[in-house]
Amino acid sequence: MSAASALQKAIHDRLAGDAALTALIGAGGICDRLLDRQHLPVVVIEAIESRDHSTATEVGEEHFITLAAWSKADGHREAQAIAARLHALLHDAGIPVTGFTLVSLLHRSTRIGRDRGKPFHRAEMRFRAVTE
């Protein structure tokens, strides 16, 4: 398993195991793509971009993870609440990544807005992780 795949699984497991997040999005509300007619709200692991981050002595990778919280509630409040919970669960978290060491996992940015042409609100969050 690649570091990116192991990291995605670790993030999924961390999110899926949190009762407060489940209360916000419902059971089964975490996936890796947004489907037509999908129950909202939902958290989508949209992308993981990985780059070599090796040193002279350690093999490592740098990962940029994009998560999106989708909501069809009026206003941004629901998307903001989900984003706040994602931040609490992932920022500077020491989650186990099978077969690798998670050196750091830090929140980089959050952008909340309405999806063009659709009645959905979206909180897009970017995290940076380093694995060895």
Coordinates of N, CA, C and O in Angstrom, one line a residue:
M1 N 0.9 -1.2 0.0 CA 0.0 0.0 0.0 C 0.9 1.2 0.0 O 1.9 1.3 0.7
S2 N 0.6 2.2 -0.8 CA 1.3 3.5 -0.8 C 1.0 4.3 0.4 O 0.0 4.1 1.1
A3 N 1.9 5.2 0.6 CA 1.7 6.1 1.8 C 0.4 6.9 1.6 O -0.3 7.1 2.6
A4 N 0.1 7.4 0.4 CA -1.1 8.1 0.2 C -2.4 7.3 0.4 O -3.3 7.8 1.1
S5 N -2.3 6.1 0.0 CA -3.5 5.2 0.3 C -3.6 4.9 1.8 O -4.8 4.9 2.3
A6 N -2.5 4.6 2.4 CA -2.6 4.4 3.9 C -3.1 5.6 4.6 O -3.8 5.6 5.6
L7 N -2.6 6.8 4.2 CA -3.0 8.1 4.8 C -4.5 8.3 4.6 O -5.3 8.7 5.5
Q8 N -5.0 8.0 3.4 CA -6.5 8.2 3.1 C -7.3 7.3 4.0 O -8.3 7.7 4.6
K9 N -6.8 6.0 4.1 CA -7.6 5.1 5.0 C -7.5 5.6 6.4 O -8.6 5.5 7.1
A10 N -6.4 6.1 6.9 CA -6.3 6.6 8.3 C -7.2 7.8 8.5 O -7.9 7.8 9.6
I11 N -7.3 8.7 7.6 CA -8.1 9.8 7.7 C -9.6 9.4 7.7 O -10.4 9.8 8.5
H12 N -10.0 8.5 6.8 CA -11.3 8.0 6.7 C -11.7 7.3 8.1 O -12.8 7.6 8.6
D13 N -10.8 6.5 8.6 CA -11.1 5.8 9.9 C -11.3 6.8 11.0 O -12.1 6.6 11.9
R14 N -10.4 7.8 11.0 CA -10.5 8.8 12.1 C -11.8 9.5 12.0 O -12.5 9.7 13.0
L15 N -12.3 9.9 10.8 CA -13.5 10.7 10.7 C -14.7 9.8 10.9 O -15.7 10.2 11.6
A16 N -14.7 8.5 10.4 CA -15.8 7.6 10.6 C -16.0 7.2 12.0 O -17.1 6.8 12.4
G17 N -14.9 7.2 12.8 CA -15.0 6.8 14.2 C -15.4 7.9 15.2 O -15.5 7.7 16.4
D18 N -15.8 9.1 14.7 CA -16.1 10.2 15.5 C -17.6 10.4 15.7 O -18.3 10.7 14.7
A19 N -18.1 10.2 16.8 CA -19.6 10.3 17.1 C -20.1 11.7 16.8 O -21.2 11.9 16.2
A20 N -19.3 12.8 17.1 CA -19.8 14.1 16.9 C -19.9 14.4 15.4 O -20.9 15.1 14.9
L21 N -19.0 13.9 14.6 CA -19.0 14.1 13.1 C -20.2 13.3 12.6 O -21.0 13.8 11.7
T22 N -20.4 12.1 13.0 CA -21.5 11.3 12.6 C -22.8 11.9 12.9 O -23.8 11.9 12.1
A23 N -22.9 12.6 14.0 CA -24.1 13.3 14.4 C -24.4 14.5 13.4 O -25.6 14.8 13.1
L24 N -23.4 15.1 12.8 CA -23.5 16.1 11.9 C -23.9 15.6 10.5 O -24.7 16.3 9.7
I25 N -23.3 14.5 10.0 CA -23.4 14.1 8.6 C -24.2 12.8 8.5 O -24.5 12.4 7.4
G26 N -24.4 12.0 9.5 CA -25.0 10.8 9.5 C -24.1 9.6 9.2 O -22.9 9.8 8.8
A27 N -24.5 8.4 9.4 CA -23.7 7.2 9.2 C -23.4 7.1 7.7 O -24.3 7.3 6.9
G28 N -22.3 6.7 7.4 CA -21.9 6.5 6.0 C -21.7 7.8 5.2 O -21.8 7.8 4.0
G29 N -21.5 8.9 5.9 CA -21.4 10.2 5.3 C -20.0 10.6 4.9 O -19.8 11.8 4.6
I30 N -19.1 9.7 4.8 CA -17.7 9.9 4.3 C -17.4 9.1 3.1 O -17.6 7.9 3.2
C31 N -17.0 9.7 2.0 CA -16.7 9.0 0.8 C -15.6 9.6 0.0 O -15.1 10.7 0.4
D32 N -15.3 9.1 -1.1 CA -14.2 9.7 -1.9 C -14.7 10.2 -3.3 O -13.9 10.6 -4.1
R33 N -16.0 10.4 -3.4 CA -16.6 11.1 -4.5 C -18.0 11.5 -4.2 O -18.7 10.8 -3.4
L34 N -18.5 12.5 -4.8 CA -19.9 13.0 -4.7 C -20.7 12.4 -5.8 O -20.4 12.5 -7.0
L35 N -21.7 11.6 -5.4 CA -22.6 11.0 -6.4 C -23.9 11.7 -6.5 O -24.3 12.4 -5.6
D36 N -24.5 11.6 -7.7 CA -25.8 12.2 -7.9 C -26.8 11.5 -7.0 O -26.7 10.4 -6.7
R37 N -27.7 12.4 -6.5 CA -28.7 11.9 -5.5 C -28.2 11.4 -4.2 O -28.8 10.6 -3.5
Q38 N -27.0 11.8 -3.9 CA -26.4 11.3 -2.6 C -27.0 12.1 -1.5 O -27.3 13.3 -1.6
H39 N -27.2 11.4 -0.4 CA -27.7 12.1 0.9 C -26.7 13.1 1.3 O -25.5 12.8 1.4
L40 N -27.2 14.3 1.6 CA -26.3 15.4 2.1 C -26.8 15.7 3.5 O -28.0 15.6 3.8
P41 N -25.9 16.1 4.4 CA -24.5 16.5 4.2 C -23.6 15.3 4.1 O -24.0 14.2 4.5
V42 N -22.5 15.5 3.5 CA -21.5 14.5 3.3 C -20.1 15.1 3.3 O -19.9 16.3 3.0
V43 N -19.1 14.3 3.7 CA -17.7 14.7 3.6 C -17.1 13.9 2.5 O -17.2 12.6 2.5
V44 N -16.4 14.5 1.6 CA -15.8 13.9 0.5 C -14.3 14.1 0.6 O -13.8 15.2 0.7
I45 N -13.5 13.0 0.5 CA -12.1 13.0 0.4 C -11.8 13.2 -1.1 O -11.8 12.2 -1.8
E46 N -11.7 14.5 -1.5 CA -11.6 14.8 -2.9 C -10.3 14.5 -3.6 O -10.3 14.0 -4.8
A47 N -9.2 14.7 -3.0 CA -7.9 14.5 -3.6 C -6.8 14.4 -2.6 O -6.9 15.0 -1.5
I48 N -5.8 13.7 -3.0 CA -4.5 13.6 -2.3 C -3.4 13.8 -3.4 O -3.3 12.9 -4.2
E49 N -2.7 14.8 -3.3 CA -1.5 15.0 -4.2 C -0.3 14.8 -3.4 O -0.1 15.3 -2.3
S50 N 0.6 13.9 -3.9 CA 1.8 13.5 -3.1 C 3.1 13.9 -3.9 O 3.1 13.8 -5.1
R51 N 4.1 14.2 -3.1 CA 5.4 14.6 -3.7 C 6.5 14.0 -2.8 O 6.3 13.8 -1.6
D52 N 7.6 13.7 -3.5 CA 8.8 13.2 -2.7 C 9.2 14.3 -1.7 O 9.3 15.5 -2.1
H53 N 9.5 13.8 -0.5 CA 9.9 14.7 0.5 C 11.1 14.1 1.3 O 11.2 14.2 2.5
S54 N 11.9 13.3 0.6 CA 12.9 12.5 1.2 C 14.1 13.4 1.6 O 14.3 14.5 1.1
T55 N 14.8 13.0 2.7 CA 16.0 13.7 3.1 C 17.2 12.8 2.8 O 17.0 11.7 2.2
A56 N 18.4 13.2 3.2 CA 19.5 12.4 2.9 C 19.5 11.0 3.6 O 20.1 10.0 3.2
T57 N 18.7 11.0 4.7 CA 18.7 9.7 5.5 C 17.3 9.1 5.6 O 17.2 7.9 6.0
E58 N 16.2 9.8 5.3 CA 14.9 9.2 5.4 C 14.1 9.4 4.1 O 14.2 10.4 3.4
V59 N 13.4 8.3 3.8 CA 12.4 8.4 2.6 C 11.1 9.0 3.2 O 10.6 8.6 4.2
G60 N 10.6 9.9 2.5 CA 9.4 10.6 2.9 C 8.6 11.1 1.8 O 9.1 11.2 0.7
E61 N 7.3 11.4 2.1 CA 6.4 12.0 1.1 C 5.7 13.2 1.8 O 5.3 13.1 2.9
E62 N 5.4 14.2 1.0 CA 4.6 15.3 1.4 C 3.2 15.1 0.6 O 3.2 14.9 -0.6
H63 N 2.1 15.3 1.4 CA 0.8 15.1 0.8 C -0.1 16.3 1.0 O -0.1 16.9 2.1
F64 N -0.8 16.7 0.0 CA -1.8 17.8 0.1 C -3.1 17.1 -0.1 O -3.5 16.6 -1.1
I65 N -3.9 17.2 1.0 CA -5.2 16.5 1.0 C -6.3 17.5 0.9 O -6.3 18.6 1.6
T66 N -7.3 17.3 0.0 CA -8.4 18.2 -0.1 C -9.7 17.4 0.4 O -10.0 16.3 -0.2
L67 N -10.4 18.0 1.4 CA -11.6 17.4 1.8 C -12.7 18.5 1.5 O -12.4 19.7 1.6
A68 N -13.9 18.0 1.3 CA -15.0 18.9 1.1 C -16.2 18.5 1.9 O -16.6 17.3 1.8
A69 N -16.8 19.4 2.6 CA -18.1 19.1 3.3 C -19.2 19.8 2.4 O -19.2 21.0 2.2
W70 N -20.1 19.0 2.0 CA -21.2 19.4 1.1 C -22.5 19.5 2.0 O -22.8 18.5 2.7
S71 N -23.2 20.5 1.8 CA -24.5 20.7 2.5 C -25.5 21.3 1.6 O -25.2 22.1 0.7
K72 N -26.8 21.0 1.8 CA -27.8 21.6 1.0 C -28.7 22.4 1.9 O -29.8 22.9 1.5
A73 N -28.3 22.7 3.2 CA -29.0 23.5 4.1 C -28.9 25.0 3.6 O -28.0 25.4 3.0
D74 N -29.9 25.8 4.0 CA -29.8 27.2 3.7 C -28.7 27.8 4.5 O -28.5 27.6 5.7
G75 N -27.9 28.6 3.8 CA -26.8 29.3 4.4 C -25.5 28.4 4.6 O -25.6 27.2 4.3
H76 N -24.5 29.0 5.2 CA -23.2 28.3 5.3 C -23.1 27.6 6.7 O -22.1 26.9 6.9
R77 N -24.0 27.8 7.6 CA -23.8 27.3 9.0 C -23.5 25.8 9.1 O -22.6 25.4 9.8
E78 N -24.2 25.0 8.4 CA -24.0 23.5 8.4 C -22.6 23.2 7.9 O -21.8 22.4 8.5
A79 N -22.2 23.7 6.8 CA -20.9 23.5 6.2 C -19.8 24.0 7.1 O -18.8 23.3 7.3
Q80 N -20.0 25.1 7.8 CA -19.0 25.6 8.7 C -18.9 24.7 9.9 O -17.8 24.5 10.4
A81 N -20.0 24.2 10.4 CA -19.9 23.3 11.6 C -19.2 22.0 11.3 O -18.4 21.5 12.1
I82 N -19.4 21.5 10.1 CA -18.7 20.3 9.7 C -17.2 20.6 9.5 O -16.4 19.8 10.0
A83 N -16.9 21.7 8.9 CA -15.5 22.1 8.7 C -14.8 22.2 10.0 O -13.7 21.8 10.2
A84 N -15.5 22.8 11.0 CA -14.9 23.0 12.3 C -14.6 21.6 13.0 O -13.5 21.5 13.6
R85 N -15.5 20.7 12.8 CA -15.3 19.4 13.4 C -14.1 18.7 12.6 O -13.3 18.0 13.3
L86 N -14.0 18.8 11.3 CA -12.9 18.2 10.6 C -11.6 18.8 11.0 O -10.6 18.0 11.2
H87 N -11.6 20.1 11.2 CA -10.4 20.7 11.7 C -10.0 20.2 13.1 O -8.8 19.8 13.3
A88 N -10.9 20.0 14.0 CA -10.7 19.5 15.3 C -10.1 18.1 15.3 O -9.3 17.7 16.1
L89 N -10.6 17.3 14.4 CA -10.2 15.9 14.3 C -8.9 15.7 13.6 O -8.2 14.7 13.9
L90 N -8.5 16.6 12.7 CA -7.3 16.3 11.8 C -6.1 17.2 12.1 O -5.0 16.8 12.0
H91 N -6.4 18.5 12.4 CA -5.2 19.4 12.6 C -4.3 19.0 13.7 O -4.7 18.8 14.8
D92 N -3.1 18.8 13.4 CA -2.0 18.4 14.3 C -2.3 17.0 15.0 O -1.9 16.8 16.1
A93 N -3.1 16.2 14.3 CA -3.5 14.9 14.9 C -2.4 13.9 14.7 O -1.8 13.8 13.7
G94 N -2.3 13.0 15.7 CA -1.3 11.9 15.6 C -2.0 10.6 15.3 O -2.1 9.8 16.1
I95 N -2.6 10.6 14.1 CA -3.4 9.4 13.8 C -2.4 8.3 13.2 O -1.4 8.6 12.5
P96 N -2.7 7.0 13.5 CA -1.8 5.9 13.0 C -2.1 5.7 11.5 O -3.2 5.6 11.0
V97 N -0.9 5.6 10.8 CA -1.0 5.4 9.3 C -0.2 4.0 9.1 O 1.0 4.0 9.3
T98 N -1.0 3.0 8.9 CA -0.4 1.6 8.8 C 0.8 1.6 7.8 O 0.6 1.9 6.6
G99 N 1.9 1.1 8.3 CA 3.1 0.9 7.5 C 3.9 2.2 7.3 O 5.0 2.1 6.7
F100 N 3.5 3.3 7.8 CA 4.2 4.5 7.7 C 4.2 5.3 9.0 O 3.4 5.0 9.9
T101 N 5.0 6.3 9.1 CA 5.0 7.2 10.3 C 4.4 8.6 9.8 O 5.0 9.1 8.8
L102 N 3.4 9.0 10.4 CA 2.9 10.4 10.2 C 3.7 11.4 10.9 O 3.6 11.4 12.2
V103 N 4.5 12.2 10.2 CA 5.3 13.2 10.9 C 4.5 14.4 11.3 O 4.7 14.9 12.3
S104 N 3.6 14.8 10.4 CA 2.8 16.0 10.7 C 1.5 15.9 9.8 O 1.5 15.4 8.7
L105 N 0.5 16.6 10.3 CA -0.8 16.7 9.6 C -1.3 18.1 10.0 O -1.8 18.2 11.2
L106 N -1.3 19.1 9.1 CA -1.7 20.4 9.5 C -2.7 21.0 8.5 O -2.6 20.8 7.3
H107 N -3.6 21.7 9.1 CA -4.6 22.4 8.3 C -3.9 23.6 7.6 O -3.2 24.3 8.2
R108 N -4.2 23.8 6.3 CA -3.6 24.9 5.5 C -4.6 26.0 5.2 O -4.3 27.1 5.3
S109 N -5.9 25.5 4.8 CA -6.8 26.6 4.4 C -8.2 26.0 4.4 O -8.4 24.8 4.2
T110 N -9.2 26.9 4.5 CA -10.6 26.5 4.3 C -11.3 27.6 3.5 O -11.1 28.7 3.7
R111 N -12.1 27.1 2.5 CA -12.8 28.0 1.6 C -14.3 27.6 1.7 O -14.6 26.4 1.4
I112 N -15.2 28.4 2.1 CA -16.6 28.1 2.2 C -17.4 29.0 1.2 O -17.2 30.2 1.1
G113 N -18.2 28.3 0.4 CA -19.0 29.0 -0.6 C -20.1 28.2 -1.1 O -20.3 27.0 -0.8
R114 N -20.9 28.8 -2.0 CA -22.0 28.1 -2.6 C -21.5 27.5 -3.9 O -20.7 28.1 -4.7
D115 N -21.9 26.3 -4.2 CA -21.5 25.6 -5.5 C -22.3 26.3 -6.6 O -23.5 26.4 -6.6
R116 N -21.6 26.7 -7.6 CA -22.2 27.4 -8.8 C -23.3 26.6 -9.4 O -23.1 25.4 -9.8
G117 N -24.4 27.2 -9.6 CA -25.5 26.6 -10.4 C -26.3 25.5 -9.6 O -27.1 24.9 -10.2
K118 N -25.9 25.3 -8.4 CA -26.5 24.2 -7.6 C -26.9 24.8 -6.2 O -26.3 25.8 -5.8
P119 N -27.9 24.2 -5.6 CA -28.3 24.7 -4.3 C -27.5 24.2 -3.1 O -28.0 24.0 -2.0
F120 N -26.2 23.9 -3.3 CA -25.3 23.3 -2.3 C -24.3 24.3 -1.8 O -23.9 25.2 -2.5
H121 N -24.0 24.2 -0.5 CA -22.9 24.9 0.1 C -21.7 23.9 0.3 O -22.0 22.7 0.5
R122 N -20.5 24.4 0.2 CA -19.4 23.6 0.2 C -18.2 24.2 1.0 O -17.9 25.4 0.8
A123 N -17.7 23.5 1.9 CA -16.5 23.9 2.7 C -15.3 23.1 2.1 O -15.3 21.8 2.4
E124 N -14.4 23.7 1.4 CA -13.3 23.0 0.9 C -12.1 23.2 1.8 O -11.7 24.4 2.1
M125 N -11.5 22.1 2.3 CA -10.4 22.2 3.3 C -9.2 21.6 2.7 O -9.2 20.5 2.1
R126 N -8.0 22.2 2.9 CA -6.8 21.7 2.5 C -5.9 21.4 3.7 O -5.8 22.3 4.6
F127 N -5.3 20.2 3.7 CA -4.3 19.8 4.8 C -3.0 19.4 4.1 O -3.0 19.0 3.0
R128 N -2.0 19.6 4.9 CA -0.6 19.1 4.4 C -0.1 18.1 5.4 O -0.2 18.3 6.6
A129 N 0.3 17.0 4.9 CA 0.8 15.9 5.7 C 2.2 15.5 5.2 O 2.5 15.6 4.0
V130 N 3.0 15.0 6.1 CA 4.3 14.4 5.8 C 4.3 13.0 6.4 O 4.0 12.8 7.6
T131 N 4.7 12.1 5.6 CA 4.9 10.7 6.0 C 6.3 10.2 5.8 O 7.0 10.7 4.8
E132 N 6.7 9.3 6.6 CA 8.0 8.6 6.4 C 7.8 7.1 6.4 O 6.8 6.6 7.0

